C-alpha positions as MATLAB code, in Angstrom:
seq = 'MSKIRILPEQLANRIAAGEVVERPASVVKELLENSLDAGASRIEIEIEGNGTRLIRVIDNGEGMDEDDMLLCLERHGTSKIATDQDLAAISSLGFRGEAIPSIGSVSRMTITSRPQGSSLGTRVALDYGKVINVHEIGCSRGTIFEIHNLFGNTPARRKFLRTTRTELAHIEEVVKSYAVAAPAITFIMRVDEREVLHFESSQSLPDRLAAILHYQGQFMEVGKADNKDCHAAYVHGYLLPPDAIVASSAGIRLLVNGRAVRDRMIVHGVAEGLRNFLMKGRNPAGLIHLRLPPEDVDVNVHPTKQEIRLRDSQAIHQMICQAVEQAMQEHQKKLQSTIFRAAPLQEHRPQPEPTSQPVPRQDKLPTTPLPFSSVPKPFYPESPVSPAAASTLQTTEPIPAPFSPTTQPLSTTQQALPAAKAPGHGLKIIGQYNNLYIFCQSENGDLLVVDQHAAHERLLFEDLKRQFMQGHIASQTLLFPATVELSIAETECVEQHGDEIKQMGFTVREFGGNSFIISAVPAMAGQCNPGELFVDILARFGNADEKKGKGSILDDILASMACKAAVKAGDTLHALEINALLTRMARADLFSHCPHGRPVLKHFTATEVKKWFHRT';
ca = [
      26.246  -54.685    7.063;
      25.142  -51.558    5.199;
      25.051  -48.289    7.142;
      22.237  -46.885    5.000;
      18.717  -48.066    5.805;
      15.211  -47.149    4.661;
      13.251  -45.355    7.355;
       9.992  -46.879    8.556;
       6.886  -45.249    7.038;
       5.679  -43.886   10.372;
       9.041  -42.272   11.140;
       9.215  -40.789    7.630;
       5.768  -39.251    8.149;
       6.847  -37.702   11.432;
       9.884  -36.181    9.734;
       7.652  -34.800    6.980;
       5.325  -33.430    9.651;
       8.236  -31.428   11.021;
       8.317  -29.497    7.726;
       4.609  -29.288    6.931;
       3.093  -28.925   10.412;
       4.881  -26.067   12.120;
       2.063  -25.120   14.504;
      -1.729  -25.603   14.811;
      -2.285  -22.890   12.195;
      -0.405  -25.084    9.678;
      -2.965  -27.842   10.212;
      -5.850  -25.427    9.704;
      -4.233  -24.123    6.499;
      -3.785  -27.584    4.987;
      -7.314  -28.690    5.861;
      -8.843  -25.456    4.555;
      -7.029  -25.884    1.246;
      -8.374  -29.438    0.941;
     -11.912  -28.199    1.618;
     -11.604  -25.492   -1.023;
     -10.221  -27.974   -3.552;
     -13.214  -30.208   -2.772;
     -15.597  -27.451   -3.910;
     -17.066  -26.641   -0.499;
     -19.405  -23.666   -0.206;
     -19.455  -23.632    3.593;
     -16.521  -24.322    5.928;
     -16.616  -24.361    9.725;
     -13.513  -24.365   11.907;
     -13.740  -25.301   15.575;
     -10.776  -24.872   17.932;
     -10.268  -25.868   21.548;
      -7.439  -24.490   23.649;
      -4.576  -23.304   21.499;
      -5.359  -25.812   18.764;
      -3.444  -28.743   20.213;
      -6.479  -30.046   22.112;
      -8.842  -30.066   19.114;
      -9.046  -28.779   15.558;
     -12.235  -29.661   13.707;
     -12.832  -28.586   10.085;
     -16.269  -29.273    8.604;
     -17.064  -28.722    4.929;
     -19.855  -29.585    2.494;
     -17.541  -30.457   -0.390;
     -17.663  -33.457   -2.690;
     -16.593  -35.914    0.027;
     -14.719  -39.249   -0.242;
     -15.681  -42.898   -0.294;
     -13.935  -45.534    1.793;
     -11.263  -46.338   -0.794;
     -10.302  -42.706   -1.249;
     -10.187  -42.122    2.502;
      -7.719  -44.970    2.993;
      -5.607  -43.843    0.034;
      -5.417  -40.252    1.299;
      -3.630  -41.584    4.376;
      -0.755  -42.857    2.266;
       2.162  -40.533    1.563;
       1.926  -38.879   -1.857;
      -1.622  -40.071   -2.344;
      -3.356  -37.304   -4.302;
      -6.143  -36.743   -6.802;
      -4.756  -33.370   -7.951;
      -1.941  -34.404  -10.304;
      -0.984  -37.500  -12.286;
       1.693  -36.515  -14.829;
       4.743  -34.289  -15.207;
       2.610  -31.850  -17.189;
       0.221  -31.519  -14.247;
       3.120  -30.663  -11.925;
       4.263  -27.916  -14.306;
       0.864  -26.176  -14.133;
      -0.611  -26.522  -10.643;
      -4.139  -25.119  -10.498;
      -5.213  -26.571   -7.129;
      -4.196  -25.511   -3.641;
      -2.982  -28.935   -2.583;
      -1.184  -31.472   -4.776;
       1.613  -33.326   -2.966;
      -0.408  -35.716   -0.803;
       1.803  -35.144    2.245;
      -0.413  -33.062    4.519;
      -2.928  -35.623    5.788;
      -0.453  -38.455    6.566;
       1.921  -35.924    8.149;
      -0.811  -34.488   10.373;
      -2.046  -37.965   11.232;
       1.420  -39.058   12.344;
       1.552  -36.395   15.108;
      -2.046  -36.510   16.344;
      -5.099  -38.612   16.979;
      -7.073  -37.971   13.794;
     -10.616  -38.901   12.786;
     -11.974  -38.444    9.259;
     -15.691  -38.659    8.505;
     -16.828  -38.270    4.903;
     -19.690  -39.017    2.536;
     -19.725  -38.360   -1.206;
     -22.843  -37.221   -3.016;
     -24.973  -40.133   -4.203;
     -23.983  -42.373   -1.329;
     -26.463  -43.147    1.457;
     -23.800  -43.773    4.096;
     -20.461  -42.270    4.890;
     -17.231  -43.678    6.288;
     -15.282  -42.878    9.429;
     -11.571  -43.628    9.809;
      -9.747  -43.240   13.117;
      -5.946  -42.982   13.433;
      -3.746  -43.018   16.491;
      -0.458  -41.237   15.632;
      -0.325  -42.653   12.118;
      -1.867  -46.108   12.850;
      -5.329  -46.895   11.457;
      -7.318  -48.291   14.382;
     -10.892  -48.233   13.115;
     -12.803  -48.019    9.817;
     -16.606  -48.243    9.730;
     -19.698  -46.913    7.982;
     -21.667  -44.105    9.562;
     -24.584  -41.865    8.768;
     -23.418  -38.309    8.108;
     -23.974  -35.256    5.957;
     -22.368  -34.845    2.560;
     -18.840  -33.511    2.821;
     -15.892  -34.156    5.089;
     -15.110  -33.649    8.771;
     -11.504  -33.691    9.992;
     -10.935  -33.895   13.759;
      -7.390  -33.479   15.068;
      -7.000  -34.347   18.757;
      -3.910  -34.017   20.943;
      -1.701  -32.442   18.257;
       2.036  -33.070   18.860;
       1.124  -35.522   21.610;
       3.955  -37.831   20.534;
       6.425  -35.006   19.876;
       6.554  -33.043   23.153;
       9.582  -31.074   21.945;
       7.474  -29.495   19.179;
       4.674  -28.679   21.612;
       7.198  -27.080   23.983;
       8.188  -24.544   21.327;
       4.644  -23.321   20.715;
       3.820  -19.767   21.795;
       1.060  -18.628   24.116;
      -2.536  -19.588   23.456;
      -3.349  -16.067   22.299;
      -0.483  -16.103   19.794;
      -1.387  -19.517   18.360;
      -5.035  -18.525   18.014;
      -3.984  -15.312   16.280;
      -2.045  -17.350   13.711;
      -5.106  -19.546   13.113;
      -7.305  -16.464   12.675;
      -4.894  -15.064   10.111;
      -5.104  -18.264    8.060;
      -8.904  -18.207    8.104;
      -9.040  -14.498    7.223;
      -6.620  -14.953    4.321;
      -8.722  -17.669    2.739;
     -11.915  -15.788    3.547;
     -10.776  -13.004    1.199;
      -9.328  -15.519   -1.266;
     -12.736  -17.202   -1.625;
     -15.387  -14.514   -0.973;
     -18.193  -16.714   -2.357;
     -17.731  -19.233    0.475;
     -19.088  -19.025    4.017;
     -16.443  -19.276    6.744;
     -17.272  -19.725   10.437;
     -14.651  -20.043   13.152;
     -15.364  -20.953   16.782;
     -12.942  -21.046   19.697;
     -14.049  -23.008   22.762;
     -17.613  -22.965   21.363;
     -17.542  -19.171   21.016;
     -17.929  -17.744   17.513;
     -15.060  -15.396   16.697;
     -15.350  -15.115   12.890;
     -18.328  -15.333   10.589;
     -18.175  -14.453    6.906;
     -21.326  -15.156    4.898;
     -21.174  -15.900    1.192;
     -23.575  -12.997    0.569;
     -20.952  -10.559    1.891;
     -19.027   -8.619   -0.747;
     -15.250   -8.791   -0.856;
     -14.748   -5.108    0.131;
     -17.121   -5.538    3.090;
     -15.331   -8.730    4.134;
     -11.951   -7.004    3.918;
     -13.241   -3.948    5.800;
     -14.429   -6.196    8.635;
     -11.030   -7.886    8.802;
      -9.119   -4.588    8.853;
     -11.672   -2.795   11.081;
     -11.866   -0.029    8.489;
     -14.968    2.018    7.690;
     -13.784    4.235    4.829;
     -13.508    3.775    1.095;
     -10.902    1.496   -0.453;
      -8.761    2.276   -3.474;
      -9.659   -0.424   -5.990;
      -6.694   -1.828   -7.881;
      -7.614   -3.019  -11.356;
      -5.851   -4.615  -14.246;
      -2.700   -2.857  -15.463;
      -1.881   -2.998  -19.148;
       1.471   -4.653  -19.667;
       2.495   -6.191  -22.958;
       4.742   -8.654  -21.118;
       1.848  -10.067  -19.079;
      -0.913  -10.894  -21.574;
      -2.599  -13.548  -19.457;
      -1.891  -11.958  -16.076;
      -3.901   -9.428  -14.148;
      -4.008   -7.997  -10.667;
      -6.992   -6.951   -8.619;
      -7.396   -5.831   -5.059;
      -8.324   -3.164   -2.569;
      -5.866   -0.905   -0.749;
      -6.371    1.499    2.099;
      -5.704    5.183    1.329;
      -2.262    6.267    2.600;
      -3.682    8.320    5.476;
      -6.235    5.726    6.613;
      -6.261    5.166   10.362;
      -6.122    1.452   11.150;
      -4.330   -0.803   13.586;
      -0.564   -0.763   13.202;
      -0.661   -4.539   12.695;
      -2.829   -4.183    9.590;
      -0.775   -5.242    6.626;
      -1.240   -6.366    3.084;
      -2.623   -9.792    2.203;
      -1.219  -11.417   -0.907;
      -2.984  -14.007   -3.027;
      -1.658  -15.719   -6.134;
      -4.244  -17.782   -8.019;
      -6.326  -18.029   -4.848;
      -3.397  -19.134   -2.686;
      -2.336  -17.075    0.348;
       1.400  -16.443    0.021;
       4.264  -14.317    1.306;
       6.287  -12.557   -1.380;
       8.557   -9.551   -0.857;
       8.626   -8.741   -4.566;
       4.846   -8.249   -4.710;
       4.885   -6.125   -1.552;
       7.699   -4.036   -3.035;
       5.673   -3.504   -6.215;
       2.739   -2.213   -4.162;
       5.026    0.060   -2.138;
       6.580    1.412   -5.349;
       3.110    2.202   -6.690;
       2.429    4.195   -3.504;
       5.833    5.849   -3.505;
       5.727    9.476   -2.358;
       2.341    8.864   -0.701;
       3.291    6.673    2.286;
       5.017    8.251    5.259;
       8.294    6.726    6.372;
       7.673    3.726    8.584;
       4.191    3.019    7.206;
       3.428    0.038    5.005;
       0.639   -0.537    2.504;
      -2.459   -2.327    3.791;
      -5.253   -4.145    2.033;
      -5.487   -7.031   -0.430;
      -3.689   -7.814   -3.683;
      -4.823  -10.819   -5.729;
      -2.555  -11.774   -8.595;
      -3.887  -14.060  -11.324;
      -1.274  -15.782  -13.495;
      -1.148  -18.752  -15.853;
      -0.408  -21.807  -13.646;
       2.679  -22.634  -15.694;
       4.187  -19.242  -14.770;
       4.084  -19.957  -11.029;
       6.171  -22.491   -9.134;
       4.348  -23.285   -5.880;
       6.572  -26.239   -5.008;
       9.511  -24.301   -3.543;
       8.452  -24.258    0.118;
       7.306  -27.112    2.399;
       4.176  -25.227    3.467;
       3.589  -23.687   -0.001;
       3.605  -20.187    1.514;
       6.351  -18.932   -0.802;
       6.315  -19.075   -4.581;
       8.579  -18.367   -7.522;
       7.434  -16.405  -10.574;
       8.734  -16.987  -14.077;
       8.929  -13.301  -15.056;
       9.065  -11.499  -11.750;
      10.278   -8.200  -13.239;
       7.285   -7.892  -15.571;
       4.914   -8.847  -12.749;
       6.518   -6.243  -10.490;
       6.008   -3.582  -13.159;
       2.398   -4.629  -13.695;
       1.604   -4.386   -9.988;
       3.325   -1.013   -9.716;
       1.349    0.377  -12.671;
      -1.936   -0.972  -11.309;
      -1.381    0.650   -7.906;
      -0.373    3.954   -9.517;
      -3.568    3.937  -11.578;
      -5.593    3.197   -8.441;
      -4.003    6.195   -6.716;
      -4.816    8.441   -9.675;
      -8.450    7.302   -9.598;
      -8.493    7.961   -5.862;
      -7.251   11.505   -6.491;
     -10.033   12.105   -9.022;
     -12.665   10.960   -6.529;
     -11.218   13.287   -3.904;
     -11.284   16.198   -6.312;
     -14.903   15.539   -7.272;
     -15.813   15.386   -3.575;
     -13.939   18.492   -2.466;
     -13.599   20.858   -5.403;
     -15.985   22.214   -7.943;
     -14.968   21.284  -11.485;
     -12.330   23.755  -12.616;
     -13.245   25.433  -15.950;
     -10.399   24.822  -18.356;
     -10.829   28.198  -20.039;
      -9.875   29.883  -16.775;
      -6.508   28.168  -16.726;
      -3.865   30.791  -17.257;
      -0.919   30.074  -19.514;
       2.238   29.171  -17.647;
       5.024   31.697  -18.220;
       8.154   30.335  -19.829;
      11.160   30.305  -17.501;
      13.663   32.975  -18.225;
      17.245   32.162  -19.039;
      18.403   35.728  -18.464;
      20.469   36.508  -15.383;
      18.222   37.330  -12.449;
      19.638   39.051   -9.394;
      19.161   37.223   -6.142;
      17.068   39.093   -3.650;
      17.387   38.729    0.069;
      14.180   40.646    0.684;
      10.938   39.440   -0.858;
       8.872   41.864   -2.931;
       5.555   42.993   -1.585;
       3.367   42.384   -4.634;
       1.460   39.078   -4.506;
       1.484   37.080   -7.734;
      -0.387   33.925   -8.739;
       1.208   30.471   -8.691;
       2.895   29.227  -11.861;
       5.227   26.465  -12.921;
       8.082   28.781  -11.949;
       6.947   29.547   -8.404;
       6.919   33.065   -7.129;
       7.844   33.687   -3.520;
       5.167   34.181   -0.903;
       4.996   37.618    0.518;
       4.222   39.285    3.816;
       1.017   41.195    4.243;
       0.861   44.366    2.210;
      -1.825   45.863    0.015;
      -1.781   45.294   -3.727;
      -0.970   48.505   -5.532;
      -3.084   49.502   -8.580;
       0.048   49.445  -10.730;
       0.880   45.916   -9.646;
      -2.693   44.777  -10.083;
      -2.737   45.998  -13.679;
       0.274   43.831  -14.521;
      -1.454   40.561  -13.511;
      -2.854   38.504  -16.405;
      -6.338   38.002  -15.012;
      -9.830   39.211  -15.736;
     -10.950   38.679  -12.146;
     -10.823   41.341   -9.447;
      -7.807   41.020   -7.201;
      -8.931   40.094   -3.694;
      -7.826   42.364   -0.928;
      -5.250   41.034    1.504;
      -6.415   39.557    4.775;
      -5.072   38.773    8.209;
      -7.216   36.001    9.684;
      -5.197   35.883   12.879;
      -5.865   39.526   13.718;
      -9.157   40.404   12.009;
     -12.647   39.232   13.028;
     -14.336   36.606   10.898;
     -16.839   39.000    9.355;
     -14.070   41.314    8.196;
     -12.141   38.396    6.750;
     -15.159   37.218    4.801;
     -15.678   40.683    3.396;
     -12.040   40.768    2.310;
     -12.380   37.436    0.453;
     -14.945   37.390   -2.373;
     -15.104   33.594   -2.095;
     -18.390   33.241   -3.968;
     -16.419   33.940   -7.137;
     -13.534   31.620   -6.223;
     -11.968   30.719   -9.559;
     -11.529   27.104  -10.438;
     -11.998   25.454   -7.057;
     -15.454   26.396   -5.766;
     -14.377   26.762   -2.145;
     -15.209   29.606    0.182;
     -11.979   30.706    1.844;
     -12.475   31.297    5.558;
      -8.927   32.325    6.372;
      -5.389   31.319    7.239;
      -4.706   29.858   10.658;
      -1.302   30.068   12.325;
       0.215   31.080    8.969;
       0.190   27.413    7.970;
      -3.327   26.057    7.562;
      -5.929   27.343    5.119;
      -9.539   26.937    6.246;
     -12.179   26.635    3.517;
     -15.840   25.751    3.188;
     -17.141   23.626    0.337;
     -20.380   24.263   -1.533;
     -22.215   21.663    0.570;
     -21.011   23.169    3.853;
     -18.121   20.799    4.621;
     -14.954   22.085    6.274;
     -11.609   21.683    4.505;
      -8.244   22.324    6.157;
      -5.214   22.571    3.846;
      -1.558   22.468    4.879;
      -0.130   25.207    2.650;
       3.458   23.893    2.734;
       2.520   20.262    1.987;
       0.136   21.315   -0.782;
       2.654   23.580   -2.516;
       5.414   21.000   -2.046;
       3.403   18.293   -3.860;
       2.573   20.637   -6.749;
       6.206   21.709   -7.147;
       7.372   18.105   -6.907;
       5.049   17.026   -9.727;
       6.258   19.954  -11.863;
       9.902   19.066  -11.212;
       9.299   15.393  -11.921;
       7.465   16.140  -15.156;
      10.241   18.459  -16.362;
      12.911   15.959  -15.370;
      11.181   13.179  -17.308;
      10.978   15.503  -20.321;
      14.759   15.848  -20.268;
      15.603   19.042  -18.393;
      14.298   21.053  -15.460;
      13.901   24.743  -16.233;
      16.929   26.626  -14.933;
      17.593   30.188  -13.859;
      20.959   31.827  -14.516;
      22.444   33.608  -11.524;
      23.643   37.166  -11.978;
      26.306   36.476   -9.362;
      27.528   32.856   -9.600;
      28.073   31.035   -6.315;
      31.306   29.257   -5.393;
      31.307   26.118   -3.236;
      34.115   24.076   -1.690;
      33.448   20.347   -1.863;
      34.999   17.357   -0.149;
      36.730   14.618   -2.126;
      33.640   12.397   -1.853;
      31.384   15.214   -3.036;
      33.716   15.938   -5.954;
      33.524   12.281   -7.016;
      29.745   12.479   -6.722;
      29.694   15.459   -9.119;
      31.719   13.464  -11.647;
      29.584   10.340  -11.228;
      26.188   12.036  -11.425;
      27.022   14.946  -13.685;
      24.285   14.149  -16.216;
      21.550   13.937  -13.575;
      22.757   17.157  -11.930;
      22.634   18.969  -15.265;
      19.199   17.536  -15.984;
      18.018   18.938  -12.650;
      18.719   22.472  -13.846;
      22.181   23.117  -12.376;
      25.069   24.510  -14.363;
      28.300   23.705  -12.548;
      31.934   23.962  -13.606;
      35.249   23.301  -11.902;
      37.190   26.256  -10.528;
      40.350   24.461   -9.475;
      40.956   21.882   -6.780;
      37.712   21.027   -5.045;
      36.113   24.390   -5.831;
      33.099   24.582   -8.140;
      31.154   27.500   -9.554;
      27.342   27.310   -9.751;
      26.101   29.612  -12.514;
      22.513   28.347  -12.828;
      20.020   26.662  -10.504;
      16.554   25.161  -10.972;
      14.125   27.995  -11.578;
      11.761   26.709   -8.913;
      14.518   27.024   -6.319;
      15.545   30.518   -7.352;
      15.005   31.861   -3.836;
      17.108   29.150   -2.167;
      20.779   29.392   -1.348;
      22.497   27.796   -4.398;
      25.427   26.364   -2.460;
      23.320   24.804    0.288;
      20.882   23.336   -2.236;
      23.685   21.856   -4.357;
      25.527   20.327   -1.389;
      22.272   18.840   -0.089;
      21.657   17.133   -3.441;
      25.183   15.717   -3.460;
      24.652   14.398    0.059;
      21.486   12.613   -1.028;
      23.268   11.041   -3.973;
      26.086    9.915   -1.681;
      23.830    8.522    1.056;
      21.425    6.781   -1.305;
      20.436    3.289   -0.204;
      21.702    0.735   -2.697;
      18.493   -1.247   -2.224;
      16.496    1.642   -3.651;
      16.028    1.923   -7.366;
      17.317    4.870   -9.323;
      13.797    6.248   -9.600;
      13.385    6.290   -5.818;
      16.691    8.103   -5.329;
      15.817   10.767   -7.899;
      12.360   11.166   -6.369;
      13.948   11.769   -2.962;
      16.176   14.474   -4.445;
      13.344   16.155   -6.336;
      11.195   16.016   -3.194;
      13.967   17.749   -1.249;
      14.184   20.465   -3.894;
      10.420   20.951   -3.815;
      10.422   21.121   -0.023;
      13.056   23.872   -0.003;
      11.280   25.878   -2.695;
       7.734   25.564   -1.319;
       5.978   28.115    0.848;
       6.960   27.598    4.464;
       5.043   27.422    7.701;
       4.746   30.968    9.000;
       4.423   32.611    5.579;
       1.382   34.826    5.295;
      -0.566   34.291    2.067;
      -2.795   36.773    0.293;
      -6.194   35.848   -1.048;
      -4.911   35.751   -4.624;
      -2.195   33.295   -3.673;
      -4.600   31.074   -1.742;
      -6.988   31.055   -4.701;
      -4.150   30.154   -7.042;
      -2.983   27.320   -4.774;
      -6.477   25.825   -4.419;
      -7.100   26.131   -8.144;
      -3.919   24.231   -8.944;
      -4.909   21.548   -6.452;
      -8.308   21.246   -8.120;
      -6.628   20.687  -11.506;
      -3.657   18.555  -10.409;
      -3.452   14.846  -11.150;
      -1.876   14.170   -7.748;
      -2.373   16.489   -4.810;
      -3.520   14.722   -1.624;
      -0.098   14.064   -0.015;
       3.276   15.744   -0.021;
       6.170   13.725   -1.533;
       7.147   12.576    1.963;
       3.703   11.075    2.563;
       2.190   13.702    4.860;
      -1.465   14.492    4.097;
      -2.126   17.794    2.361;
      -5.686   18.274    3.528;
      -8.261   17.110    6.035;
     -11.933   16.969    5.151;
     -14.658   17.266    7.784;
     -18.306   16.893    6.851;
     -20.865   19.272    8.282;
     -22.302   16.362   10.268;
     -18.917   15.655   11.862;
     -18.540   19.295   12.882;
     -22.011   19.246   14.456;
     -21.091   16.140   16.427;
     -18.147   17.976   17.964;
     -20.638   20.316   19.624;
     -23.351   17.681   20.247;
     -25.761   19.311   17.818;
     -26.904   16.014   16.277;
];
């Protein structure tokens, strides 16, 4: 007698249910996808208990007649595909014909449906996969699925379910995902006859997403990114700004051709687009909807169709990254238009060319304040500007007198800062608080607080990155070269990354053994200790995470260089330096966050300030 036997149909369905129906949320997902494929414009979901007692999904789609209802109970009965060509280009959410018979095999299921043009509908009742009743019934157009006593015949599966709150949370997530995937459709969800979600078709997608994320600010809209490798593909979505305050559980929802999916590559592309704007430990949040030709997506690689495979994942990753970067740039422009007055281009001073002549290192900073430039000047302690020094500055504007906001009264500070003539940024400088934060007032009376270190760090980082991409960071030759002793690992790192180190503005040569001589450093880091800066860069090369791309590693190194060269907390700034910093921020392409993701500024409207003191 043969050992191999064909399994009974009912047992095969229960095995399939083990893959397709993981928990009550899996049932809701499959039924929602069927309703959307049926062209429904209104879908209602009713849950009792944790979903095992009752799941009812009501839609007003095209409905089914009696023959179709009986056929949909058979395994692999589907109206979505018919040929091999159809399978190669899936455009519907469901297509395998496994969901309904699988769900029916582990529950008591009732289906009521009426197609348009028919005066009566049909009701079919199943008891754990067995059809027990079929009869005509008067009903509305569309389909009603009722799932009672889910996993009633598989107590082991029910035993592994989580708490009621957890299972309901999973169901809510499914409904929310498809609510943003189909914003033109009304979704209503009730739990124990209590309405917990209601999305009307008249609601816009951003409003629907804001309600889901409990966010009241403005989104960054992600549009199509030009990519020659993705002619028929585009990406659209809405992301929260990096410093948005939302629940820690808020994440990013991914859609591919209207299907809610999980894909680490897409999430990585979004994170790469927001690189140097997200703080460590924070993840992007919002919605990304990727539209691709159906033949470029394989949705048949996972039993629940929650994971997909893309034909050209590298090109798609690049497209998403570019789209998110463009969205961030547009967000920066909106911030600038809100905060700063338009900076006249004719006031922009030419950037001095970096010198290649030996410059002596100075342990003590000079006392003459100078404006910011691409080769940053140090920030100086309080001291008056001498007439001789003032005459050497290339400016037609009067040099503001120095100020000490921590020791002088407000009226004196305002007199010392001719803010009405603030060049290029249109802000009235109130003063410097705690030698770290710059307080300003905008033309409409709003309050702006700027972190001087974070702001300068971002500007220096963008300068370093731009110079690096152009082939070489401006260097400064040291009058007295520095000697460093390196470990064996650090010596190997110098040999391995010699080209990148040279491109960063260092000139290094061997001096015998593990000794190296540093004769030039990046001009922006001219005030830093050459040996410490060089060893820190080698350490970052050596500790680089292999999972990170080369661009991320270089960005981390350039960010470290910018951090060391930027003005520090505790440095007192003169009015001229503050004006120069704000003017550069008003003209910069990217300015709102330091390279490590910390916000550069905080904006308070006049109304918000009044609320603090209950004046509204």
